[in-house]
Short mmCIF file of C-alpha atoms and ligand atoms in Angstrom, two decimals:
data_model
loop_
_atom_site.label_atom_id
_atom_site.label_comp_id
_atom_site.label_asym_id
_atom_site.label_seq_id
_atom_site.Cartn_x
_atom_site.Cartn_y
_atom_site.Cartn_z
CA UNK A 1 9.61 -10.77 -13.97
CA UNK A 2 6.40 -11.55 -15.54
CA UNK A 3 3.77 -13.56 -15.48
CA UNK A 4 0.85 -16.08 -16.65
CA UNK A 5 -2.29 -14.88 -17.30
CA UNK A 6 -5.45 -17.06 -17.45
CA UNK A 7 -8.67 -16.28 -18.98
CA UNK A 8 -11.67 -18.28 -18.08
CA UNK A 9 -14.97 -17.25 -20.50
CA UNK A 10 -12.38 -15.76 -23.15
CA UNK A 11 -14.50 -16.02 -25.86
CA UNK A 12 -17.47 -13.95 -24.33
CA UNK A 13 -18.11 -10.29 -24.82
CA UNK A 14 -16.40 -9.53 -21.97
CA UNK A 15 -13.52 -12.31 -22.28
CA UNK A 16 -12.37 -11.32 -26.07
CA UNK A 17 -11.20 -7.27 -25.36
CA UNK A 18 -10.08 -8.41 -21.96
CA UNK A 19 -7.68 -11.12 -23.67
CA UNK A 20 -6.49 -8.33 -25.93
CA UNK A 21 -5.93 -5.72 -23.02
CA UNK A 22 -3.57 -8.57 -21.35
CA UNK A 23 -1.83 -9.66 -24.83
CA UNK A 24 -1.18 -5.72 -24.67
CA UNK A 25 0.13 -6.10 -20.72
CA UNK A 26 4.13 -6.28 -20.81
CA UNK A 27 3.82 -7.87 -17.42
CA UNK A 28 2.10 -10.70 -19.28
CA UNK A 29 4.52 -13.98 -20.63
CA UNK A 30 1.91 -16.17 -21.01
CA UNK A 31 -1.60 -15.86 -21.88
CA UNK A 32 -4.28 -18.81 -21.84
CA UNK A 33 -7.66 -18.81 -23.53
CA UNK A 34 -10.44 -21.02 -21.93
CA UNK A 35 -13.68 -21.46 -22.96
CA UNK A 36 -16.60 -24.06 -23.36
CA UNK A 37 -16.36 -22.43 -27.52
CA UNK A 38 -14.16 -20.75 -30.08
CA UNK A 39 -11.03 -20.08 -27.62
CA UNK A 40 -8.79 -21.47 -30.60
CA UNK A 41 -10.13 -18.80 -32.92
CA UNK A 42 -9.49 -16.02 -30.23
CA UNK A 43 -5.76 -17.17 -29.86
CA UNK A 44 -5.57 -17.33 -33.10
CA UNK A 45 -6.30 -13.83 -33.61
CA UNK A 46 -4.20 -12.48 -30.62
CA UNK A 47 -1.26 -14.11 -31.58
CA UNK A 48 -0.57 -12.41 -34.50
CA UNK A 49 -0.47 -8.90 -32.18
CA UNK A 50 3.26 -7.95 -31.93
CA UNK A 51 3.74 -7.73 -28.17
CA UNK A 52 5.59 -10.76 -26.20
CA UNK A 53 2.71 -12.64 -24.58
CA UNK A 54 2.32 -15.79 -25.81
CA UNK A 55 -1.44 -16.99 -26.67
CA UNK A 56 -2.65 -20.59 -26.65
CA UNK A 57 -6.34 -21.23 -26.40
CA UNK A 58 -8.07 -24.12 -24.87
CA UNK A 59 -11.78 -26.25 -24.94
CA UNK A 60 -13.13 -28.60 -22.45
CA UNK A 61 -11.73 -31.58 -24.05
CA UNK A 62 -8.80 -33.60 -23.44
CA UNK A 63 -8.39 -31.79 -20.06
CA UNK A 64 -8.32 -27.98 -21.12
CA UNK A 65 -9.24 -26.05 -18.37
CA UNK A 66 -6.29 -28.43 -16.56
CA UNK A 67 -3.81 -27.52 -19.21
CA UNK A 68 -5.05 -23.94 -19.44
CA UNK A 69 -4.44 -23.07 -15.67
CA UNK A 70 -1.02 -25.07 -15.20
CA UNK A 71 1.53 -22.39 -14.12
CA UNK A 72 -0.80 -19.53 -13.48
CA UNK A 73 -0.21 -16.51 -11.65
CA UNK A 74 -3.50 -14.59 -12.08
CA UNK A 75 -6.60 -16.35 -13.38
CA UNK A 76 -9.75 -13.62 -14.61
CA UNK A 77 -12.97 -15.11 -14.62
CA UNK A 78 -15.53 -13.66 -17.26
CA UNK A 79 -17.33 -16.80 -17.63
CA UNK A 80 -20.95 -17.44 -17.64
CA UNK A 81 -23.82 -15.48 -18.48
CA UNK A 82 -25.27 -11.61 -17.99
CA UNK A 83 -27.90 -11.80 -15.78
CA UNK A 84 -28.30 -15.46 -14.57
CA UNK A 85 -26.99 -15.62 -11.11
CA UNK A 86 -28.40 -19.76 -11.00
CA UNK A 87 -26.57 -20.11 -14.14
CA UNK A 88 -23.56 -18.63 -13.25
CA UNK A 89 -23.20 -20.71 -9.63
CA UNK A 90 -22.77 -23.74 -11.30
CA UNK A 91 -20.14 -22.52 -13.87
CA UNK A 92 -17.82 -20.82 -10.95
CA UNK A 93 -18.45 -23.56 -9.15
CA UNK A 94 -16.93 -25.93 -11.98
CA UNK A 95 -13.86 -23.08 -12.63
CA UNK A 96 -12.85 -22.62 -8.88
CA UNK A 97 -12.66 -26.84 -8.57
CA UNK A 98 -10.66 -26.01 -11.97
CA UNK A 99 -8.04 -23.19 -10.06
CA UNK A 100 -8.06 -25.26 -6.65
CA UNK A 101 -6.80 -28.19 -8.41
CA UNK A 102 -4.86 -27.26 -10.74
CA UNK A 103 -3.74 -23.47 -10.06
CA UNK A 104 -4.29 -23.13 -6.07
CA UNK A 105 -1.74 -20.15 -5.40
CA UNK A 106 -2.96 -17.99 -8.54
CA UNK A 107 -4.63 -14.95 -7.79
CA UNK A 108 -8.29 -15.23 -8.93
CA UNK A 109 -10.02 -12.21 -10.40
CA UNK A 110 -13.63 -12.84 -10.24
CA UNK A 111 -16.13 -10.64 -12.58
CA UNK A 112 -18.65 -13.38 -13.05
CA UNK A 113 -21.89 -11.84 -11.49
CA UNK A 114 -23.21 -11.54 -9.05
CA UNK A 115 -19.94 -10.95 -7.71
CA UNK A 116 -21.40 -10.52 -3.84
CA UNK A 117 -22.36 -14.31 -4.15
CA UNK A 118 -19.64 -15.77 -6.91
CA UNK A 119 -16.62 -15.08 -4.78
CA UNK A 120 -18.22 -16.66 -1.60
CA UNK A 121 -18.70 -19.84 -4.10
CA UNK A 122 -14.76 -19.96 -5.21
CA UNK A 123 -14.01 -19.20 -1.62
CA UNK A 124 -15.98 -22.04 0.00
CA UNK A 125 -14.44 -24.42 -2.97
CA UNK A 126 -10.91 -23.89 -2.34
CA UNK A 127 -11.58 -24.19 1.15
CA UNK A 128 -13.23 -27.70 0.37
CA UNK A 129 -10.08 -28.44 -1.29
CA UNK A 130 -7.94 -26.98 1.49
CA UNK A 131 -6.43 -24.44 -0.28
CA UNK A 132 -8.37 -21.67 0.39
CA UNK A 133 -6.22 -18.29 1.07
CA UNK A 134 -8.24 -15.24 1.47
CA UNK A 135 -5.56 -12.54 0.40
CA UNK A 136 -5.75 -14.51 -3.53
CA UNK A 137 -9.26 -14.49 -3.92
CA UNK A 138 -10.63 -11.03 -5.52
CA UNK A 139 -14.40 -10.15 -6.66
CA UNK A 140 -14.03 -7.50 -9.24
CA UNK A 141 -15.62 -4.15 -8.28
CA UNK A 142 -13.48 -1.45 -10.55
CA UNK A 143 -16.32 -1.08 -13.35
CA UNK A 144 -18.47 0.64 -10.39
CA UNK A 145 -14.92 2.86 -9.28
CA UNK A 146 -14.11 3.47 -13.38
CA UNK A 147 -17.63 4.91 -13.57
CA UNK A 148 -17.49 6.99 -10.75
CA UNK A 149 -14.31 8.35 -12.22
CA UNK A 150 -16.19 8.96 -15.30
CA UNK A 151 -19.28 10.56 -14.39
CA UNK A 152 -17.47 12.91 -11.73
CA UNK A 153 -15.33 13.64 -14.55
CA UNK A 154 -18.54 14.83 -16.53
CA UNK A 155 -19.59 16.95 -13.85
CA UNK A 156 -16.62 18.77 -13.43
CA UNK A 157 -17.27 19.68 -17.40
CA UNK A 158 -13.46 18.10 -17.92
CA UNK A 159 -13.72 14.08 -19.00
CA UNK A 160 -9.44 14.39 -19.37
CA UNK A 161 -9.78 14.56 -15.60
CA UNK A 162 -11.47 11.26 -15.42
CA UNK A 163 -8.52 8.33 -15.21
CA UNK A 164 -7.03 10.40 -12.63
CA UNK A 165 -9.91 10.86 -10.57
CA UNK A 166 -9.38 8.74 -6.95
CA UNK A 167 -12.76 7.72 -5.55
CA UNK A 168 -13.20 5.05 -3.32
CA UNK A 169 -16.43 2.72 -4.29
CA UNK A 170 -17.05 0.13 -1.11
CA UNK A 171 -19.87 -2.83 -0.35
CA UNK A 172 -20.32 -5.01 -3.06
CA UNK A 173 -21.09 -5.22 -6.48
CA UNK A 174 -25.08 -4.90 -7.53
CA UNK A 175 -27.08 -1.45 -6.95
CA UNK A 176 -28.02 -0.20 -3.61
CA UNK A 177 -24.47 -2.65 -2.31
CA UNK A 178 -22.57 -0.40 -4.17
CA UNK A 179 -21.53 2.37 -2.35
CA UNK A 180 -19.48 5.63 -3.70
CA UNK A 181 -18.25 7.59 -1.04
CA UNK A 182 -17.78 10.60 -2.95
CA UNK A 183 -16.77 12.56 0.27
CA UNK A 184 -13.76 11.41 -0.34
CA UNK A 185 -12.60 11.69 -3.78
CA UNK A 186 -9.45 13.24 -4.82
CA UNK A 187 -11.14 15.96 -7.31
CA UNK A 188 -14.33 17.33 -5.12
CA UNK A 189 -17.76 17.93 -6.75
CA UNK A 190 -18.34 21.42 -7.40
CA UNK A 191 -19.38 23.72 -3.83
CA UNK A 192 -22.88 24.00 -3.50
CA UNK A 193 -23.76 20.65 -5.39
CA UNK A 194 -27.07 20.27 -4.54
CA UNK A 195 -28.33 17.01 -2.08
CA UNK A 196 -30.58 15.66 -4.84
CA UNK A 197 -27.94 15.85 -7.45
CA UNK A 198 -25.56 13.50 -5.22
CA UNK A 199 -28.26 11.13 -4.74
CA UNK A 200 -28.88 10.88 -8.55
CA UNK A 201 -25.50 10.92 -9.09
CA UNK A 202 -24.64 7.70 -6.20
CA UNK A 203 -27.98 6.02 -8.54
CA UNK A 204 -25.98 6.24 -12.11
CA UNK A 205 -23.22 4.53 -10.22
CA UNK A 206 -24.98 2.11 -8.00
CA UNK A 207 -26.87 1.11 -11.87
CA UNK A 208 -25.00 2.21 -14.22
CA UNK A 209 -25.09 -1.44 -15.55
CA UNK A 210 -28.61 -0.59 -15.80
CA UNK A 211 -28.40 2.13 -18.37
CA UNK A 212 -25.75 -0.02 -20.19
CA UNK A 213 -28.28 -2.97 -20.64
CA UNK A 214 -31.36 -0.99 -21.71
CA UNK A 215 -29.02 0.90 -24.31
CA UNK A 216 -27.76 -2.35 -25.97
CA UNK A 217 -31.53 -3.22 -26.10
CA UNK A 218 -31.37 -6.99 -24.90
CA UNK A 219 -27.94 -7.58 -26.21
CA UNK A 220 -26.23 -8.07 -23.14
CA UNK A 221 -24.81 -6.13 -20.70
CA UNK A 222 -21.44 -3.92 -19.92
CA UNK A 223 -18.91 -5.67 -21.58
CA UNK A 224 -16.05 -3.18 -22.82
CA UNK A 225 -16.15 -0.95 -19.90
CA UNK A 226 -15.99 -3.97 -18.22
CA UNK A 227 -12.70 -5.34 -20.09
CA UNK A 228 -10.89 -2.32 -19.87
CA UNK A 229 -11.93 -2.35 -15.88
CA UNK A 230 -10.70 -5.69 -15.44
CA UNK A 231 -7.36 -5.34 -17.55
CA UNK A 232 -6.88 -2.49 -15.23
CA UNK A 233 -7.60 -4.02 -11.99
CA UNK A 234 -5.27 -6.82 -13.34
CA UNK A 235 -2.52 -4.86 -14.35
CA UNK A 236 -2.62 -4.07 -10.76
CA UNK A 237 -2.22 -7.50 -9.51
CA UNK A 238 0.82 -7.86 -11.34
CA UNK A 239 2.13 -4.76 -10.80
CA UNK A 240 2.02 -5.49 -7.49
CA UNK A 241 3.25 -9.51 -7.42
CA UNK A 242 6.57 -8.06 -8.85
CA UNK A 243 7.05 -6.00 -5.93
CA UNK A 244 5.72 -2.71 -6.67
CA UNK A 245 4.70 -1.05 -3.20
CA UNK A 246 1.06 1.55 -2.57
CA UNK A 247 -0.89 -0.34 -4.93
CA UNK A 248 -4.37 0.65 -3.83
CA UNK A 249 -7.55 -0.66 -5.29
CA UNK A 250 -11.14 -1.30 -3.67
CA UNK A 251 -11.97 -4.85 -4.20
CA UNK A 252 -14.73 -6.98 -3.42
CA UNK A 253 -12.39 -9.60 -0.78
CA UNK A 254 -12.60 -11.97 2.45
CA UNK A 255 -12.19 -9.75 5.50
CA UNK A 256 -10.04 -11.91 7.29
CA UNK A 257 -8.17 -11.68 10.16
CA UNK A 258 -4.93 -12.62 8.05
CA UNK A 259 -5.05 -9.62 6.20
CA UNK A 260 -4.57 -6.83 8.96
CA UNK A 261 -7.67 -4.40 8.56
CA UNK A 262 -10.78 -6.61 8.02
CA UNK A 263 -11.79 -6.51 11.68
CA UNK A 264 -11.63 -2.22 11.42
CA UNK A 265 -14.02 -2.45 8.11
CA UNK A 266 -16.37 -4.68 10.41
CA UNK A 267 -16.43 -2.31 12.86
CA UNK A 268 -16.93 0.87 10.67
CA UNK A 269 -19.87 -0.82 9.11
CA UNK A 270 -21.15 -2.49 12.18
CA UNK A 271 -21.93 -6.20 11.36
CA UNK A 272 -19.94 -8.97 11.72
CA UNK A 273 -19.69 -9.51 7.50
CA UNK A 274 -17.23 -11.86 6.14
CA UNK A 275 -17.02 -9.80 2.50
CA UNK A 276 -16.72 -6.33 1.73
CA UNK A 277 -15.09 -4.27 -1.06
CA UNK A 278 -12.81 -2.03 0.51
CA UNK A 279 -9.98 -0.14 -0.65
CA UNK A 280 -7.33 -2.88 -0.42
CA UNK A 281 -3.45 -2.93 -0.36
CA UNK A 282 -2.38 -5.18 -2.83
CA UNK A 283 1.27 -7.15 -2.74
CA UNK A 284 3.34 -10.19 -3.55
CA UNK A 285 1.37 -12.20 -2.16
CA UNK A 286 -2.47 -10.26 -3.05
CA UNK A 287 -3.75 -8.83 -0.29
CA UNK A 288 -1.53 -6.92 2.03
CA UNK A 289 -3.69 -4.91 3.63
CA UNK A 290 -7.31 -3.97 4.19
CA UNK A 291 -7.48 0.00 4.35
CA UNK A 292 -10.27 1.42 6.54
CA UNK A 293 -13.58 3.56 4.85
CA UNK A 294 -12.81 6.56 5.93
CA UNK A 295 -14.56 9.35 7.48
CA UNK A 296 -18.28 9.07 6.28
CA UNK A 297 -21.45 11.80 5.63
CA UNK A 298 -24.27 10.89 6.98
CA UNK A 299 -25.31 10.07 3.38
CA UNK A 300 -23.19 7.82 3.00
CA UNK A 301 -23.32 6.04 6.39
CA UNK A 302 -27.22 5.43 5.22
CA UNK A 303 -26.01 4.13 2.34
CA UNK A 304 -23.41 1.56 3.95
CA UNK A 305 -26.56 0.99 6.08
CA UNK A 306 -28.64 0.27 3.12
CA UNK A 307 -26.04 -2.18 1.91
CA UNK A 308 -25.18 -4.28 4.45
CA UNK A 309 -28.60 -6.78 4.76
CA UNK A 310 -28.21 -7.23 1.13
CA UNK A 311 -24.97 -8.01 0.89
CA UNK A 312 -25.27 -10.89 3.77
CA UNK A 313 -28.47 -12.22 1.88
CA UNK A 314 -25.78 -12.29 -1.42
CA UNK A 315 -22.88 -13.50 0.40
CA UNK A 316 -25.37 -16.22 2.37
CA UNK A 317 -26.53 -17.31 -1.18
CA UNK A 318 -23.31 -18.24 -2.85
CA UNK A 319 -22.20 -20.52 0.71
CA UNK A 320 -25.24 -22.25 0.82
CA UNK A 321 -25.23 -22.67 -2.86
CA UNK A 322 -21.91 -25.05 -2.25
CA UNK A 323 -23.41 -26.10 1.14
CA UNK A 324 -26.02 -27.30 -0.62
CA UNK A 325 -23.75 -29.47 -3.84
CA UNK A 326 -22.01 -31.02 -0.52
CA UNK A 327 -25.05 -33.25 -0.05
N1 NAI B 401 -18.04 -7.62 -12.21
C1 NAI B 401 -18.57 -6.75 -13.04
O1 NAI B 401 -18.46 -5.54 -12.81
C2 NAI B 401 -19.28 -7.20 -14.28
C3 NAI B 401 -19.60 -8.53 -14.45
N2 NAI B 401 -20.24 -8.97 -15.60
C4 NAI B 401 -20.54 -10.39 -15.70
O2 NAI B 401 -19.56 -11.05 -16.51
C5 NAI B 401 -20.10 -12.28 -17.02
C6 NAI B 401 -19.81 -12.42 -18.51
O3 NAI B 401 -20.47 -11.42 -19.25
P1 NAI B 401 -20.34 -11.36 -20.85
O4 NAI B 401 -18.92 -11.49 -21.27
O5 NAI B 401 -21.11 -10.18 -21.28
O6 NAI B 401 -21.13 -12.68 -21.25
P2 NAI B 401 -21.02 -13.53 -22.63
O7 NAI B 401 -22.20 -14.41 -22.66
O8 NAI B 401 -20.77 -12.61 -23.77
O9 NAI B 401 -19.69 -14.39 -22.40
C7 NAI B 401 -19.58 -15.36 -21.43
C8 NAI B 401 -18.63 -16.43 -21.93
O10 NAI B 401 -18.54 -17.43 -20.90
C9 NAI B 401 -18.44 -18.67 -21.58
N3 NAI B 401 -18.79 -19.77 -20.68
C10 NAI B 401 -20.01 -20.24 -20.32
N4 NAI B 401 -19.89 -21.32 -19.54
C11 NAI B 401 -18.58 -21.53 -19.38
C12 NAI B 401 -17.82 -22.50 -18.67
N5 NAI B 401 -18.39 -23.46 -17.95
N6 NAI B 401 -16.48 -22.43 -18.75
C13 NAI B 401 -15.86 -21.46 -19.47
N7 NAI B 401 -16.53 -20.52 -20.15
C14 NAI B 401 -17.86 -20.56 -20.11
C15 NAI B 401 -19.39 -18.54 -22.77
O11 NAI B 401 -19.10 -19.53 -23.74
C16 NAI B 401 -19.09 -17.13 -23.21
O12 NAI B 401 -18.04 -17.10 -24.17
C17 NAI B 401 -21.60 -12.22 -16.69
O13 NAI B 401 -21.84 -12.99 -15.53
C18 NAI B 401 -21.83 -10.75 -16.41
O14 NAI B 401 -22.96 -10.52 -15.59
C19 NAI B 401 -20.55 -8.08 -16.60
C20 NAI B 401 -20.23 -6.75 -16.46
C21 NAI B 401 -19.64 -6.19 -15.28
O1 OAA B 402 -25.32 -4.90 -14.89
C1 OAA B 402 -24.90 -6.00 -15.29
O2 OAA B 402 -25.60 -7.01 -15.45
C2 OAA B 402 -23.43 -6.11 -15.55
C3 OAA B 402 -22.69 -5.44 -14.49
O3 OAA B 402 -22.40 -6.00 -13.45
C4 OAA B 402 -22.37 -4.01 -14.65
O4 OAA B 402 -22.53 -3.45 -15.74
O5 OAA B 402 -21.94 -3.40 -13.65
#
């Protein structure tokens, strides 16, 4: 079994390695290319790789985003534009109508930022279309849980450690949302690791897009981590659409009640939210289960605390941004 894979942005920093990662995926059949520019070009270039996905790229004319998403099983949204959140609302808004209409059952990887407000936008689209199910929709949070991995990795002295690392990240996707809980990971920090260290250390996660933006000195922001964090998180949609069982990945989703475990991740973080990025169980049909946070520090109960008011002033923003188009 494999699959169609849709790219939405592909010719952005983000969108080009990400489209090679897939044409690299076995799982992948199929592989469209949309963008508003130079999406022939890309396919061009990817098609010549010698691995079985099949690469056709698509523009805006002549209904390409239509043609594009026909068939799709996964849809990965890098569009729009690094630090623009009023930008970006308008572009997701014009992909999700895009999916709902043409590709309602796909599961939609989101990455477009800010992720705590883009995935409420797709989500209140497809349920203005009626075709809104909450176990398809995912905001993509795995950069923040591949740099956890990493930087762990770097305190332990061993970066071969790093891929192997299992850390939960929860809340949402933009600084003090993001949450590490560190407590839990599979390869502890080292005894004795001082307080002030594991606040700096929850900092270069929480903005660790931060330090990638001032480094590329006002050309962008993270885009290959980024690629190779969304080809993974991918990889394990698919993985698990073919059937493969104890796929778990935190991911920014709808906590609803048809997805057994959103109503325990309410509780745990004590207001009635209707997104947060918890670890989730993924399946043939996306979500199959929402796993509960854990046992928390104290630390990191602050830091959920911390979280929560800005995620519902994020997650507020993107439904009143399609509240708002309604009129
Ligand atoms: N979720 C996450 O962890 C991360 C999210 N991001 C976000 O990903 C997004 C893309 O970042 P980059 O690739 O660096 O930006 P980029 O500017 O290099 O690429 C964006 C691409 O989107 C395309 N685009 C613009 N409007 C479009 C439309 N209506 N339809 C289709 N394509 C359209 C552009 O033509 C461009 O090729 C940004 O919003 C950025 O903030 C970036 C890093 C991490
Ligand atoms: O910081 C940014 O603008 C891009 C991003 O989401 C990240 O690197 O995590």
């Amino acid at each position: 079994m494999s699959f169609k894979a849709v790219v939405l942005g592909a010719a952005g920093g983000i969108g080009q390695p990400l489209s090679l990662l897939l044409k690299n995926n076995p799982l992948v059949k199929e592989l469209a290319l949309y963008d508003i520019v130079n999406t022939p070009g890309v396919a061009a270039d990817l098609s010549h790789i010698s691995t079985p996905a099949k690469v056709v790229g698509y523009l805006p004319p002549d209904g390409g985003l239509e043609k594009a998403l026909t068939g799709a099983d996964i849809v990965v949204i890098p569009a729009g534009v690094p630090r623009k959140p009023g930008i970006n609302a308008g572009i997701v808004r014009t992909l999700a109508t895009g999916i709902a209409t043409a590709a309602p059952k796909a599961a939609v990887l989101v990455i477009s930022n800010p992720v705590n407000s883009t995935v409420p936008i797709v989500v209140e689209v497809f349920k203005q279309h009626g075709v809104f199910n909450p176990k398809k929709i995912f905001g993509v949070t795995t950069l923040d849980v591949v740099r956890a991995q990493t930087f762990i990795a770097e305190v332990l002295g061993d970066l071969s450690l790093a891929h192997s690392i299992n850390v939960p990240v929860v809340g949402g996707h933009s600084g003090v949302t993001i949450v590490p809980l560190f407590s839990q990971s599979s390869h502890a920090l080292p005894a004795g690791y001082a307080a002030a260290d594991l606040e700096a250390l929850t900092k270069r996660v929480q903005f660790g897009g931060d330090e990638v933006v001032k480094a590329k000195d006002g050309a962008g922001s993270a885009t290959l981590s980024m690629a190779y964090a969304g080809a993974e998180f991918a990889e394990k949609v698919l993985r698990a659409l073919k059937g493969e069982k104890g796929i778990i990945a935190p991911s920014f989703v709808h906590l609803t009640a048809d997805a057994p475990g959103g109503d325990a991740v309410k509780k745990a973080i004590g207001k009635d939210i209707d997104y947060f990025s918890a670890p989730v169980e993924l399946g043939t049909d996306g979500v199959a289960k929402i796993h509960p946070l854990g046992e928390l520090t104290d630390s990191e109960k602050a830091l959920v605390d911390a979280a929560v008011p800005e995620l519902a002033l994020n997650i507020e923003k993107g439904v009143s941004f399609i509240e708002a188009s309604k009129l």
